[in-house]
PDB file of C-alpha atoms in Angstrom:
ATOM      1  CA  UNK U   1       0.109  -0.184  -0.232  1.00 57.00           C
ATOM      2  CA  UNK U   2       2.870   1.885   0.853  1.00 47.00           C
ATOM      3  CA  UNK U   3       6.329   3.016   1.630  1.00 47.00           C
ATOM      4  CA  UNK U   4       7.460   1.455   5.099  1.00 44.00           C
ATOM      5  CA  UNK U   5      10.203   2.133   7.583  1.00 42.00           C
ATOM      6  CA  UNK U   6       9.886  -0.753  10.165  1.00 38.00           C
ATOM      7  CA  UNK U   7      11.291  -0.158  14.000  1.00 33.00           C
ATOM      8  CA  UNK U   8      14.862   0.674  12.381  1.00 33.00           C
ATOM      9  CA  UNK U   9      14.290   3.910  11.297  1.00 34.00           C
ATOM     10  CA  UNK U  10      14.156   7.184  13.643  1.00 35.00           C
ATOM     11  CA  UNK U  11      10.835   8.603  14.584  1.00 38.00           C
ATOM     12  CA  UNK U  12      11.402  11.855  17.124  1.00 38.00           C
ATOM     13  CA  UNK U  13       9.740  11.327  20.081  1.00 32.00           C
ATOM     14  CA  UNK U  14       9.468  14.999  20.429  1.00 36.00           C
ATOM     15  CA  UNK U  15       6.726  14.352  16.926  1.00 42.00           C
ATOM     16  CA  UNK U  16       5.160  11.998  18.474  1.00 42.00           C
ATOM     17  CA  UNK U  17       4.127  13.292  22.440  1.00 41.00           C
ATOM     18  CA  UNK U  18       1.192  15.023  22.480  1.00 45.00           C
ATOM     19  CA  UNK U  19      -0.504  13.086  21.056  1.00 50.00           C
ATOM     20  CA  UNK U  20      -4.612  12.411  20.640  1.00 45.00           C
ATOM     21  CA  UNK U  21      -6.505   9.311  21.416  1.00 40.00           C
ATOM     22  CA  UNK U  22      -5.639   5.969  19.730  1.00 54.00           C
ATOM     23  CA  UNK U  23      -6.389   4.410  17.442  1.00 53.00           C
ATOM     24  CA  UNK U  24      -9.885   1.998  18.458  1.00 52.00           C
ATOM     25  CA  UNK U  25      -7.757  -1.831  18.282  1.00 49.00           C
ATOM     26  CA  UNK U  26      -8.083  -3.628  15.306  1.00 44.00           C
ATOM     27  CA  UNK U  27      -9.487  -7.765  15.355  1.00 45.00           C
ATOM     28  CA  UNK U  28      -6.319  -8.078  13.722  1.00 48.00           C
ATOM     29  CA  UNK U  29      -3.732  -5.646  14.398  1.00 45.00           C
ATOM     30  CA  UNK U  30      -2.395  -4.102  18.038  1.00 44.00           C
ATOM     31  CA  UNK U  31      -3.970  -3.115  20.958  1.00 50.00           C
ATOM     32  CA  UNK U  32      -3.549   0.432  20.211  1.00 81.00           C
ATOM     33  CA  UNK U  33      -2.103   2.842  16.408  1.00 88.00           C
ATOM     34  CA  UNK U  34      -1.175   6.355  16.825  1.00 92.00           C
ATOM     35  CA  UNK U  35      -0.996   8.309  14.122  1.00 95.00           C
ATOM     36  CA  UNK U  36       0.142  11.148  13.312  1.00 96.00           C
ATOM     37  CA  UNK U  37       1.154  13.639   9.402  1.00 98.00           C
ATOM     38  CA  UNK U  38       4.304  14.965   8.554  1.00 97.00           C
ATOM     39  CA  UNK U  39       4.448  17.565   6.040  1.00 97.00           C
ATOM     40  CA  UNK U  40       5.989  20.697   5.049  1.00 94.00           C
ATOM     41  CA  UNK U  41       3.936  23.423   5.747  1.00 90.00           C
ATOM     42  CA  UNK U  42       2.838  26.715   3.090  1.00 83.00           C
ATOM     43  CA  UNK U  43       6.449  28.566   4.583  1.00 86.00           C
ATOM     44  CA  UNK U  44       8.471  26.223   4.107  1.00 87.00           C
ATOM     45  CA  UNK U  45       8.743  23.539   8.010  1.00 92.00           C
ATOM     46  CA  UNK U  46       8.555  20.559   8.561  1.00 94.00           C
ATOM     47  CA  UNK U  47       5.576  20.077  10.703  1.00 95.00           C
ATOM     48  CA  UNK U  48       4.041  16.915  12.638  1.00 96.00           C
ATOM     49  CA  UNK U  49       0.074  17.113  13.118  1.00 96.00           C
ATOM     50  CA  UNK U  50      -3.091  15.167  14.430  1.00 96.00           C
ATOM     51  CA  UNK U  51      -4.588  13.638  11.484  1.00 97.00           C
ATOM     52  CA  UNK U  52      -8.514  15.537  12.479  1.00 97.00           C
ATOM     53  CA  UNK U  53      -6.007  18.584  11.887  1.00 96.00           C
ATOM     54  CA  UNK U  54      -5.223  18.219   8.770  1.00 97.00           C
ATOM     55  CA  UNK U  55      -9.581  18.782   7.321  1.00 96.00           C
ATOM     56  CA  UNK U  56      -8.820  20.955   4.416  1.00 92.00           C
ATOM     57  CA  UNK U  57      -4.944  20.984   3.827  1.00 95.00           C
ATOM     58  CA  UNK U  58      -4.386  21.293   0.639  1.00 95.00           C
ATOM     59  CA  UNK U  59      -0.934  18.026   1.081  1.00 96.00           C
ATOM     60  CA  UNK U  60      -1.896  18.173  -2.851  1.00 96.00           C
ATOM     61  CA  UNK U  61      -0.184  21.707  -3.166  1.00 94.00           C
ATOM     62  CA  UNK U  62       1.881  21.006  -0.428  1.00 93.00           C
ATOM     63  CA  UNK U  63       5.926  21.043  -1.186  1.00 90.00           C
ATOM     64  CA  UNK U  64       8.028  18.012  -1.367  1.00 90.00           C
ATOM     65  CA  UNK U  65       9.421  16.798   2.327  1.00 90.00           C
ATOM     66  CA  UNK U  66      13.077  16.483   1.018  1.00 80.00           C
ATOM     67  CA  UNK U  67      14.907  15.684  -1.608  1.00 72.00           C
ATOM     68  CA  UNK U  68      12.782  12.440  -3.465  1.00 69.00           C
ATOM     69  CA  UNK U  69      15.033   9.810  -4.458  1.00 64.00           C
ATOM     70  CA  UNK U  70      14.115   6.607  -5.942  1.00 59.00           C
ATOM     71  CA  UNK U  71      11.973   3.473  -4.148  1.00 54.00           C
ATOM     72  CA  UNK U  72      13.129   1.304  -2.253  1.00 57.00           C
ATOM     73  CA  UNK U  73      13.666  -2.161  -3.744  1.00 52.00           C
ATOM     74  CA  UNK U  74      12.278  -0.743  -7.123  1.00 51.00           C
ATOM     75  CA  UNK U  75      14.890  -0.696 -10.198  1.00 50.00           C
ATOM     76  CA  UNK U  76      14.168   2.097 -11.849  1.00 55.00           C
ATOM     77  CA  UNK U  77      16.025   6.459 -12.005  1.00 68.00           C
ATOM     78  CA  UNK U  78      13.468   9.401 -11.009  1.00 79.00           C
ATOM     79  CA  UNK U  79      11.464  11.249 -13.469  1.00 87.00           C
ATOM     80  CA  UNK U  80       9.625  13.842 -12.996  1.00 89.00           C
ATOM     81  CA  UNK U  81       6.064  14.254 -14.591  1.00 93.00           C
ATOM     82  CA  UNK U  82       5.179  18.126 -15.602  1.00 93.00           C
ATOM     83  CA  UNK U  83       1.390  17.846 -14.481  1.00 94.00           C
ATOM     84  CA  UNK U  84      -1.207  19.171 -17.165  1.00 93.00           C
ATOM     85  CA  UNK U  85      -3.946  19.540 -14.665  1.00 90.00           C
ATOM     86  CA  UNK U  86      -1.776  21.925 -12.210  1.00 91.00           C
ATOM     87  CA  UNK U  87       1.470  22.668 -13.707  1.00 90.00           C
ATOM     88  CA  UNK U  88       2.951  20.712 -11.042  1.00 91.00           C
ATOM     89  CA  UNK U  89       5.461  19.271 -11.125  1.00 92.00           C
ATOM     90  CA  UNK U  90       5.561  15.628  -9.890  1.00 94.00           C
ATOM     91  CA  UNK U  91       8.593  13.504  -8.476  1.00 91.00           C
ATOM     92  CA  UNK U  92       8.111  10.045  -9.523  1.00 91.00           C
ATOM     93  CA  UNK U  93      10.273   7.526  -7.542  1.00 86.00           C
ATOM     94  CA  UNK U  94       9.644   4.545  -9.883  1.00 87.00           C
ATOM     95  CA  UNK U  95       8.718   4.245 -13.149  1.00 89.00           C
ATOM     96  CA  UNK U  96       5.530   2.418 -11.882  1.00 91.00           C
ATOM     97  CA  UNK U  97       4.553   5.906 -10.075  1.00 93.00           C
ATOM     98  CA  UNK U  98       5.758   8.422 -13.056  1.00 94.00           C
ATOM     99  CA  UNK U  99       2.722   5.543 -15.108  1.00 95.00           C
ATOM    100  CA  UNK U 100       0.243   5.868 -12.839  1.00 96.00           C
ATOM    101  CA  UNK U 101       1.327  10.245 -12.430  1.00 97.00           C
ATOM    102  CA  UNK U 102      -0.042  10.041 -16.547  1.00 96.00           C
ATOM    103  CA  UNK U 103      -2.975   8.362 -15.618  1.00 97.00           C
ATOM    104  CA  UNK U 104      -4.205  11.060 -12.787  1.00 97.00           C
ATOM    105  CA  UNK U 105      -3.349  13.669 -15.669  1.00 96.00           C
ATOM    106  CA  UNK U 106      -5.414  12.136 -18.038  1.00 96.00           C
ATOM    107  CA  UNK U 107      -8.719  11.909 -14.749  1.00 95.00           C
ATOM    108  CA  UNK U 108     -11.044  14.958 -15.916  1.00 90.00           C
ATOM    109  CA  UNK U 109     -12.373  14.503 -12.207  1.00 94.00           C
ATOM    110  CA  UNK U 110      -8.609  14.839 -10.972  1.00 96.00           C
ATOM    111  CA  UNK U 111      -7.454  18.783 -11.011  1.00 96.00           C
ATOM    112  CA  UNK U 112      -4.192  18.190  -8.296  1.00 97.00           C
ATOM    113  CA  UNK U 113      -1.879  16.069  -7.007  1.00 97.00           C
ATOM    114  CA  UNK U 114       1.400  15.361  -6.040  1.00 96.00           C
ATOM    115  CA  UNK U 115       3.696  13.412  -4.279  1.00 95.00           C
ATOM    116  CA  UNK U 116       6.176  13.193  -1.668  1.00 93.00           C
ATOM    117  CA  UNK U 117       4.374  15.054   0.328  1.00 96.00           C
ATOM    118  CA  UNK U 118       3.332  13.863   3.247  1.00 97.00           C
ATOM    119  CA  UNK U 119       4.658  10.358   5.646  1.00 97.00           C
ATOM    120  CA  UNK U 120       2.153   8.994   8.064  1.00 97.00           C
ATOM    121  CA  UNK U 121       4.017   8.387  11.942  1.00 96.00           C
ATOM    122  CA  UNK U 122       2.633   5.614  13.638  1.00 94.00           C
ATOM    123  CA  UNK U 123       3.478   3.845  16.572  1.00 92.00           C
ATOM    124  CA  UNK U 124       2.119   0.795  18.748  1.00 86.00           C
ATOM    125  CA  UNK U 125       1.138   0.112  22.345  1.00 74.00           C
ATOM    126  CA  UNK U 126       1.961   4.216  23.440  1.00 62.00           C
ATOM    127  CA  UNK U 127       5.180   3.881  22.736  1.00 60.00           C
ATOM    128  CA  UNK U 128       6.018   0.331  23.732  1.00 65.00           C
ATOM    129  CA  UNK U 129       5.817  -1.275  20.847  1.00 72.00           C
ATOM    130  CA  UNK U 130       6.760  -0.925  17.061  1.00 85.00           C
ATOM    131  CA  UNK U 131       6.685   2.595  15.484  1.00 89.00           C
ATOM    132  CA  UNK U 132       7.375   3.283  10.988  1.00 92.00           C
ATOM    133  CA  UNK U 133       6.561   5.551   8.843  1.00 94.00           C
ATOM    134  CA  UNK U 134       4.099   5.460   5.321  1.00 95.00           C
ATOM    135  CA  UNK U 135       4.755   7.114   2.321  1.00 94.00           C
ATOM    136  CA  UNK U 136       1.445   7.252   0.491  1.00 96.00           C
ATOM    137  CA  UNK U 137       2.788   7.673  -3.246  1.00 95.00           C
ATOM    138  CA  UNK U 138       0.284  10.531  -4.001  1.00 97.00           C
ATOM    139  CA  UNK U 139      -2.526  13.428  -2.601  1.00 98.00           C
ATOM    140  CA  UNK U 140      -5.068  14.419  -4.551  1.00 98.00           C
ATOM    141  CA  UNK U 141      -8.316  16.636  -4.750  1.00 98.00           C
ATOM    142  CA  UNK U 142     -11.059  16.215  -7.445  1.00 97.00           C
ATOM    143  CA  UNK U 143     -13.182  18.104  -9.017  1.00 95.00           C
ATOM    144  CA  UNK U 144     -15.725  18.996  -5.872  1.00 96.00           C
ATOM    145  CA  UNK U 145     -13.092  19.129  -3.412  1.00 96.00           C
ATOM    146  CA  UNK U 146     -12.658  15.541  -1.708  1.00 97.00           C
ATOM    147  CA  UNK U 147      -9.197  14.865  -0.765  1.00 97.00           C
ATOM    148  CA  UNK U 148      -8.038  11.694  -1.844  1.00 98.00           C
ATOM    149  CA  UNK U 149      -4.563   9.428  -0.821  1.00 98.00           C
ATOM    150  CA  UNK U 150      -3.837   7.452  -3.726  1.00 97.00           C
ATOM    151  CA  UNK U 151      -1.194   4.451  -2.159  1.00 96.00           C
ATOM    152  CA  UNK U 152       1.140   1.827  -3.249  1.00 92.00           C
ATOM    153  CA  UNK U 153      -0.293  -1.685  -3.011  1.00 89.00           C
ATOM    154  CA  UNK U 154      -0.234  -2.940   0.504  1.00 85.00           C
ATOM    155  CA  UNK U 155       2.856  -5.769   1.170  1.00 85.00           C
ATOM    156  CA  UNK U 156       2.321  -8.934   1.885  1.00 86.00           C
ATOM    157  CA  UNK U 157       1.295 -11.070   5.626  1.00 88.00           C
ATOM    158  CA  UNK U 158       0.607  -8.678   8.415  1.00 89.00           C
ATOM    159  CA  UNK U 159       2.942  -5.625   7.256  1.00 87.00           C
ATOM    160  CA  UNK U 160       0.460  -5.171   4.483  1.00 89.00           C
ATOM    161  CA  UNK U 161      -2.222  -5.540   6.837  1.00 91.00           C
ATOM    162  CA  UNK U 162      -0.625  -3.022   8.844  1.00 92.00           C
ATOM    163  CA  UNK U 163      -0.312  -0.122   6.569  1.00 92.00           C
ATOM    164  CA  UNK U 164      -3.943  -0.485   5.606  1.00 94.00           C
ATOM    165  CA  UNK U 165      -4.012   0.242   8.819  1.00 94.00           C
ATOM    166  CA  UNK U 166      -2.426   3.176   9.145  1.00 95.00           C
ATOM    167  CA  UNK U 167      -3.706   4.473   6.467  1.00 96.00           C
ATOM    168  CA  UNK U 168      -6.965   3.705   7.234  1.00 96.00           C
ATOM    169  CA  UNK U 169      -7.333   5.603  10.454  1.00 96.00           C
ATOM    170  CA  UNK U 170      -6.095   8.520   9.351  1.00 97.00           C
ATOM    171  CA  UNK U 171      -8.457   8.373   6.262  1.00 97.00           C
ATOM    172  CA  UNK U 172     -11.557   8.550   8.718  1.00 97.00           C
ATOM    173  CA  UNK U 173      -9.780  11.229  11.545  1.00 97.00           C
ATOM    174  CA  UNK U 174      -8.567  13.677   8.156  1.00 97.00           C
ATOM    175  CA  UNK U 175     -11.777  13.164   5.734  1.00 97.00           C
ATOM    176  CA  UNK U 176      -9.290  12.167   3.104  1.00 98.00           C
ATOM    177  CA  UNK U 177     -10.619   9.335   0.991  1.00 97.00           C
ATOM    178  CA  UNK U 178      -8.205   6.508   0.422  1.00 97.00           C
ATOM    179  CA  UNK U 179      -7.991   4.955  -3.310  1.00 97.00           C
ATOM    180  CA  UNK U 180      -4.898   2.128  -4.785  1.00 96.00           C
ATOM    181  CA  UNK U 181      -2.521   2.904  -7.116  1.00 96.00           C
ATOM    182  CA  UNK U 182      -3.599   2.093 -10.321  1.00 96.00           C
ATOM    183  CA  UNK U 183      -0.871   1.831 -12.901  1.00 96.00           C
ATOM    184  CA  UNK U 184      -2.121   1.956 -16.130  1.00 96.00           C
ATOM    185  CA  UNK U 185      -0.977  -1.140 -18.758  1.00 95.00           C
ATOM    186  CA  UNK U 186      -0.596  -2.346 -22.340  1.00 95.00           C
ATOM    187  CA  UNK U 187      -2.592  -0.342 -24.767  1.00 96.00           C
ATOM    188  CA  UNK U 188      -3.623   2.116 -22.725  1.00 95.00           C
ATOM    189  CA  UNK U 189      -0.125   2.831 -21.280  1.00 95.00           C
ATOM    190  CA  UNK U 190       0.967   3.312 -24.496  1.00 96.00           C
ATOM    191  CA  UNK U 191      -2.634   5.478 -26.050  1.00 96.00           C
ATOM    192  CA  UNK U 192      -1.934   7.851 -22.868  1.00 96.00           C
ATOM    193  CA  UNK U 193       2.073   8.250 -23.498  1.00 95.00           C
ATOM    194  CA  UNK U 194       1.730   8.598 -27.227  1.00 95.00           C
ATOM    195  CA  UNK U 195      -1.306  11.654 -25.175  1.00 96.00           C
ATOM    196  CA  UNK U 196       0.688  12.819 -22.867  1.00 95.00           C
ATOM    197  CA  UNK U 197       3.284  14.483 -25.977  1.00 95.00           C
ATOM    198  CA  UNK U 198       0.231  16.840 -26.658  1.00 96.00           C
ATOM    199  CA  UNK U 199      -1.170  17.146 -22.713  1.00 95.00           C
ATOM    200  CA  UNK U 200       0.641  21.519 -22.972  1.00 93.00           C
ATOM    201  CA  UNK U 201      -1.397  23.712 -23.070  1.00 92.00           C
ATOM    202  CA  UNK U 202      -0.330  25.572 -26.379  1.00 93.00           C
ATOM    203  CA  UNK U 203      -1.700  23.636 -28.530  1.00 95.00           C
ATOM    204  CA  UNK U 204      -5.472  23.954 -26.819  1.00 96.00           C
ATOM    205  CA  UNK U 205      -7.717  25.063 -29.719  1.00 96.00           C
ATOM    206  CA  UNK U 206      -9.265  27.873 -29.397  1.00 96.00           C
ATOM    207  CA  UNK U 207     -13.134  28.589 -29.069  1.00 95.00           C
ATOM    208  CA  UNK U 208     -14.462  28.635 -32.627  1.00 96.00           C
ATOM    209  CA  UNK U 209     -12.023  26.168 -33.431  1.00 97.00           C
ATOM    210  CA  UNK U 210     -12.552  23.645 -30.406  1.00 96.00           C
ATOM    211  CA  UNK U 211     -16.516  24.212 -31.063  1.00 95.00           C
ATOM    212  CA  UNK U 212     -16.258  23.011 -34.819  1.00 96.00           C
ATOM    213  CA  UNK U 213     -14.155  19.758 -34.319  1.00 97.00           C
ATOM    214  CA  UNK U 214     -16.554  19.372 -31.537  1.00 96.00           C
ATOM    215  CA  UNK U 215     -19.008  19.000 -34.241  1.00 96.00           C
ATOM    216  CA  UNK U 216     -17.502  16.936 -36.593  1.00 96.00           C
ATOM    217  CA  UNK U 217     -15.838  14.962 -34.779  1.00 97.00           C
ATOM    218  CA  UNK U 218     -19.762  14.387 -33.412  1.00 95.00           C
ATOM    219  CA  UNK U 219     -19.772  11.181 -36.049  1.00 95.00           C
ATOM    220  CA  UNK U 220     -17.619   9.195 -35.390  1.00 96.00           C
ATOM    221  CA  UNK U 221     -14.137   9.848 -37.693  1.00 97.00           C
ATOM    222  CA  UNK U 222     -10.783   9.607 -38.039  1.00 97.00           C
ATOM    223  CA  UNK U 223      -8.216  11.484 -36.618  1.00 97.00           C
ATOM    224  CA  UNK U 224      -7.183  12.655 -39.697  1.00 96.00           C
ATOM    225  CA  UNK U 225     -10.162  13.021 -41.604  1.00 96.00           C
ATOM    226  CA  UNK U 226     -11.778  14.789 -38.453  1.00 96.00           C
ATOM    227  CA  UNK U 227      -9.054  17.404 -38.737  1.00 97.00           C
ATOM    228  CA  UNK U 228      -8.425  17.932 -42.462  1.00 96.00           C
ATOM    229  CA  UNK U 229     -12.483  18.192 -42.697  1.00 96.00           C
ATOM    230  CA  UNK U 230     -11.197  21.361 -40.322  1.00 96.00           C
ATOM    231  CA  UNK U 231     -10.510  25.374 -41.449  1.00 95.00           C
ATOM    232  CA  UNK U 232      -7.349  24.643 -40.385  1.00 94.00           C
ATOM    233  CA  UNK U 233      -6.772  21.585 -42.138  1.00 93.00           C
ATOM    234  CA  UNK U 234      -4.377  18.593 -41.740  1.00 90.00           C
ATOM    235  CA  UNK U 235      -2.636  21.573 -39.550  1.00 93.00           C
ATOM    236  CA  UNK U 236      -5.072  20.764 -36.645  1.00 96.00           C
ATOM    237  CA  UNK U 237      -3.923  17.975 -36.243  1.00 96.00           C
ATOM    238  CA  UNK U 238      -1.801  18.494 -33.104  1.00 96.00           C
ATOM    239  CA  UNK U 239      -5.204  20.028 -31.666  1.00 97.00           C
ATOM    240  CA  UNK U 240      -7.460  16.595 -32.053  1.00 97.00           C
ATOM    241  CA  UNK U 241      -4.532  15.163 -29.890  1.00 97.00           C
ATOM    242  CA  UNK U 242      -4.808  17.758 -27.282  1.00 97.00           C
ATOM    243  CA  UNK U 243      -8.815  17.344 -27.335  1.00 97.00           C
ATOM    244  CA  UNK U 244      -8.373  13.351 -26.724  1.00 97.00           C
ATOM    245  CA  UNK U 245      -5.702  14.414 -23.835  1.00 96.00           C
ATOM    246  CA  UNK U 246      -8.200  16.546 -22.464  1.00 94.00           C
ATOM    247  CA  UNK U 247     -10.886  14.397 -22.603  1.00 93.00           C
ATOM    248  CA  UNK U 248     -13.257  16.173 -25.154  1.00 95.00           C
ATOM    249  CA  UNK U 249     -12.334  13.945 -27.866  1.00 96.00           C
ATOM    250  CA  UNK U 250     -12.715   9.812 -26.794  1.00 95.00           C
ATOM    251  CA  UNK U 251     -11.977   6.682 -28.928  1.00 96.00           C
ATOM    252  CA  UNK U 252     -11.838   2.806 -28.002  1.00 95.00           C
ATOM    253  CA  UNK U 253      -8.952   2.719 -25.495  1.00 92.00           C
ATOM    254  CA  UNK U 254      -8.783  -1.336 -25.654  1.00 93.00           C
ATOM    255  CA  UNK U 255      -7.568  -0.916 -29.870  1.00 93.00           C
ATOM    256  CA  UNK U 256      -3.586   1.161 -29.711  1.00 94.00           C
ATOM    257  CA  UNK U 257      -4.486   5.064 -30.878  1.00 95.00           C
ATOM    258  CA  UNK U 258      -2.644   5.838 -33.911  1.00 95.00           C
ATOM    259  CA  UNK U 259      -3.750   9.068 -36.629  1.00 94.00           C
ATOM    260  CA  UNK U 260      -6.298   6.560 -38.506  1.00 95.00           C
ATOM    261  CA  UNK U 261      -7.960   5.728 -35.487  1.00 96.00           C
ATOM    262  CA  UNK U 262     -12.035   6.494 -35.214  1.00 97.00           C
ATOM    263  CA  UNK U 263     -12.788   8.737 -32.230  1.00 97.00           C
ATOM    264  CA  UNK U 264     -16.331  10.997 -31.563  1.00 97.00           C
ATOM    265  CA  UNK U 265     -17.146  13.536 -28.912  1.00 95.00           C
ATOM    266  CA  UNK U 266     -17.617  12.738 -25.306  1.00 92.00           C
ATOM    267  CA  UNK U 267     -21.207  12.947 -24.076  1.00 86.00           C
ATOM    268  CA  UNK U 268     -19.245  15.517 -21.435  1.00 79.00           C
ATOM    269  CA  UNK U 269     -18.267  17.828 -24.247  1.00 81.00           C
ATOM    270  CA  UNK U 270     -21.258  17.311 -25.661  1.00 75.00           C
ATOM    271  CA  UNK U 271     -23.661  18.201 -23.177  1.00 77.00           C
ATOM    272  CA  UNK U 272     -20.979  21.587 -22.673  1.00 71.00           C
ATOM    273  CA  UNK U 273     -21.058  22.348 -25.723  1.00 61.00           C
ATOM    274  CA  UNK U 274     -25.005  22.214 -26.439  1.00 63.00           C
ATOM    275  CA  UNK U 275     -25.286  24.482 -23.377  1.00 57.00           C
ATOM    276  CA  UNK U 276     -23.114  26.818 -24.215  1.00 53.00           C
ATOM    277  CA  UNK U 277     -25.161  27.382 -27.517  1.00 49.00           C
ATOM    278  CA  UNK U 278     -27.978  28.032 -26.324  1.00 42.00           C
ATOM    279  CA  UNK U 279     -27.351  30.026 -24.002  1.00 44.00           C
ATOM    280  CA  UNK U 280     -25.065  32.385 -27.072  1.00 44.00           C
ATOM    281  CA  UNK U 281     -28.663  32.019 -28.450  1.00 41.00           C
ATOM    282  CA  UNK U 282     -30.774  33.470 -25.140  1.00 40.00           C
ATOM    283  CA  UNK U 283     -27.862  36.019 -25.259  1.00 50.00           C
ATOM    284  CA  UNK U 284     -28.756  36.805 -28.876  1.00 53.00           C
ATOM    285  CA  UNK U 285     -32.252  36.749 -28.700  1.00 48.00           C
TER     286      UNK U 285
END
């Protein structure tokens, strides 16, 4: 579920002092589990708070806690994802996390996300048992303002069960939604990698061209033929790819995405276009 440091990792006693009540005992877990959240404040200071105090805190916009390092045990290099959704740079500590960031950036429900911004400090039995750190993969915010903690797949056995409990305790108190890390694979991963090259806002069509393209793709047609039929001709192909990235156009995600692939206007974009047209007609009446 998350990267966890075992009992050998130091956690300052001061950081875990002055806690509130422990988590309720779990039937298959420790008698007491204390959890706190460590993050970097807007002023740049590393602070530790009770999970209840994290309600409304925009962790997804905060700076990383420390210099990013590759995810423990993963044979991959550190990468930086430039999110089109928010304009923020998101550090990814494995290839899987980079691909997951790409999928989050493609998700129209997510308006902001960030990695490495918070850790969950935990200890058992009032400080007399084990202690450690759980590091979620991302913190995000949805379009309707819901805060989301996105976690790595759980480890096997007792360790994984403990990780899940730590996240569950913190999320319940902080009012976070918990989501597993989703990593695109196969054809979808290849398509998103292709689309990501066109995610820049510089390729967004102006309102008039966008409206024209949405009308042209109201009936399914190939990317090339749809672009060629618009007023800008084939030079509009980059704008068509961008509309696929933003979700204004859609395609069969189970097949490879090519210039000859069939695409069509998404239901959400069609509804928005119809609303805009109706509003314009009313204002012009």
